[in-house]
Amino acid sequence: RVHGPLLFRRWSASEVEVSDLSLQDYISKKNSFLPHSLVRYNVKRFRKAQCPIVERLTNSLMYHGRNNGKKMMAVRHVKSCFEIISLVTDQNPIQVLVDAIQKSGPREDSTRVGTAG
């Protein structure tokens, strides 16, 4: 049995594992009922690393003019997407999100040596 709040009363973030060592400090797995905490994570540098990863996804959906400030609409979209992910994959959708973030990051740096012209 999982203790603490469940996201949308279904999924727990405490059983999510971040296997990439470089991302463990930047993916926060705080449990909450909704990805809507009303905390200003942008006041200090690097404080957004303490923001729960599902709330960061929700906040990133609120771009492009017509969606500015409509956080409850973004929360509804995340909830419906998580329900679809749960039905299709039979996995914790928070774990699927974390795996997608790990796979989307760059793996190596490349620089160009030389002069232009």
C-alpha positions as MATLAB code, in Angstrom:
seq = 'RVHGPLLFRRWSASEVEVSDLSLQDYISKKNSFLPHSLVRYNVKRFRKAQCPIVERLTNSLMYHGRNNGKKMMAVRHVKSCFEIISLVTDQNPIQVLVDAIQKSGPREDSTRVGTAG';
ca = [
       0.000    0.000    0.000;
       1.269    3.452   -0.951;
       1.259    6.172    1.691;
       0.664    9.817    0.911;
      -1.334   11.606   -1.748;
      -1.855   10.017   -5.150;
      -1.783   12.059   -8.343;
      -5.401   12.368   -9.528;
      -6.158    9.790   -6.765;
      -4.666    7.015   -8.923;
      -0.895    7.129   -9.385;
       1.962    7.491   -6.951;
       5.190    9.284   -7.743;
       7.058    7.503   -4.947;
       7.413    4.310   -6.988;
       8.949    6.146   -9.967;
      12.649    5.502  -10.593;
      15.031    7.863  -12.362;
      17.843    5.728  -13.758;
      19.846    8.564  -15.348;
      22.281    9.897  -12.744;
      22.556   13.315  -14.367;
      18.789   13.894  -14.125;
      18.144   12.665  -10.587;
      18.666   16.135   -9.100;
      16.374   17.808  -11.633;
      13.362   15.466  -11.690;
      11.340   15.990   -8.528;
       8.981   13.175   -7.558;
       6.863   14.901   -4.928;
       3.430   13.381   -4.365;
       0.442   15.663   -4.780;
      -3.238   15.336   -5.573;
      -3.094   17.769   -8.499;
      -0.220   19.293  -10.497;
      -1.302   22.726   -9.259;
       0.668   23.866   -6.218;
       0.579   27.712   -6.586;
       4.279   27.902   -5.659;
       6.500   30.368   -7.542;
       9.420   28.189   -8.531;
      10.996   30.852  -10.757;
      11.945   33.286   -7.972;
      15.425   31.850   -7.399;
      17.826   30.215   -9.798;
      17.455   26.420  -10.117;
      14.424   26.333   -7.799;
      12.333   24.916  -10.652;
      14.230   21.656  -10.115;
      12.165   21.268   -6.921;
       8.894   21.572   -8.856;
       7.158   18.200   -9.351;
       7.774   16.877  -12.849;
       4.068   16.530  -13.664;
       3.477   20.165  -12.696;
       6.343   21.227  -14.969;
       4.638   19.349  -17.809;
       1.369   21.097  -16.982;
       3.058   24.499  -16.915;
       4.745   23.874  -20.257;
       1.326   23.347  -21.868;
       0.325   26.925  -21.015;
       2.137   28.654  -23.889;
       1.170   30.393  -27.126;
      -1.112   33.298  -26.280;
      -4.513   31.676  -26.235;
      -3.457   29.200  -23.516;
      -1.782   31.693  -21.163;
      -2.922   31.246  -17.570;
      -5.345   28.417  -18.277;
      -3.819   25.958  -15.862;
      -6.985   24.022  -15.068;
      -7.408   23.288  -18.769;
      -3.810   22.041  -18.875;
      -4.468   19.887  -15.780;
      -7.477   18.304  -17.528;
      -5.358   17.552  -20.601;
      -2.608   15.943  -18.505;
      -5.169   13.859  -16.602;
      -6.785   12.545  -19.785;
      -3.391   11.803  -21.341;
      -2.299    9.940  -18.214;
      -5.499    7.876  -18.274;
      -4.859    6.917  -21.906;
      -1.225    6.027  -21.135;
      -2.342    3.919  -18.176;
      -4.903    2.012  -20.267;
      -2.575    1.384  -23.205;
       0.647    0.493  -21.383;
      -0.570   -0.798  -17.982;
       2.247    1.213  -16.385;
       2.449    4.185  -14.076;
       2.130    7.190  -16.438;
       4.540    9.213  -14.294;
       7.171    6.546  -14.948;
       6.401    6.723  -18.685;
       6.858   10.519  -18.540;
      10.193   10.217  -16.716;
      11.413    7.594  -19.213;
      10.451    9.889  -22.103;
      12.362   12.781  -20.522;
      15.423   10.579  -20.050;
      15.353    9.419  -23.660;
      14.880   12.929  -25.045;
      18.009   14.407  -23.479;
      21.274   14.773  -25.366;
      23.781   11.983  -24.909;
      27.028   13.590  -26.009;
      28.343   17.027  -26.824;
      29.973   17.884  -30.105;
      31.890   20.986  -30.976;
      33.234   22.176  -34.247;
      36.909   22.996  -34.311;
      38.088   25.423  -36.945;
      37.478   28.876  -38.286;
      34.738   30.055  -40.539;
      35.815   31.582  -43.817;
];
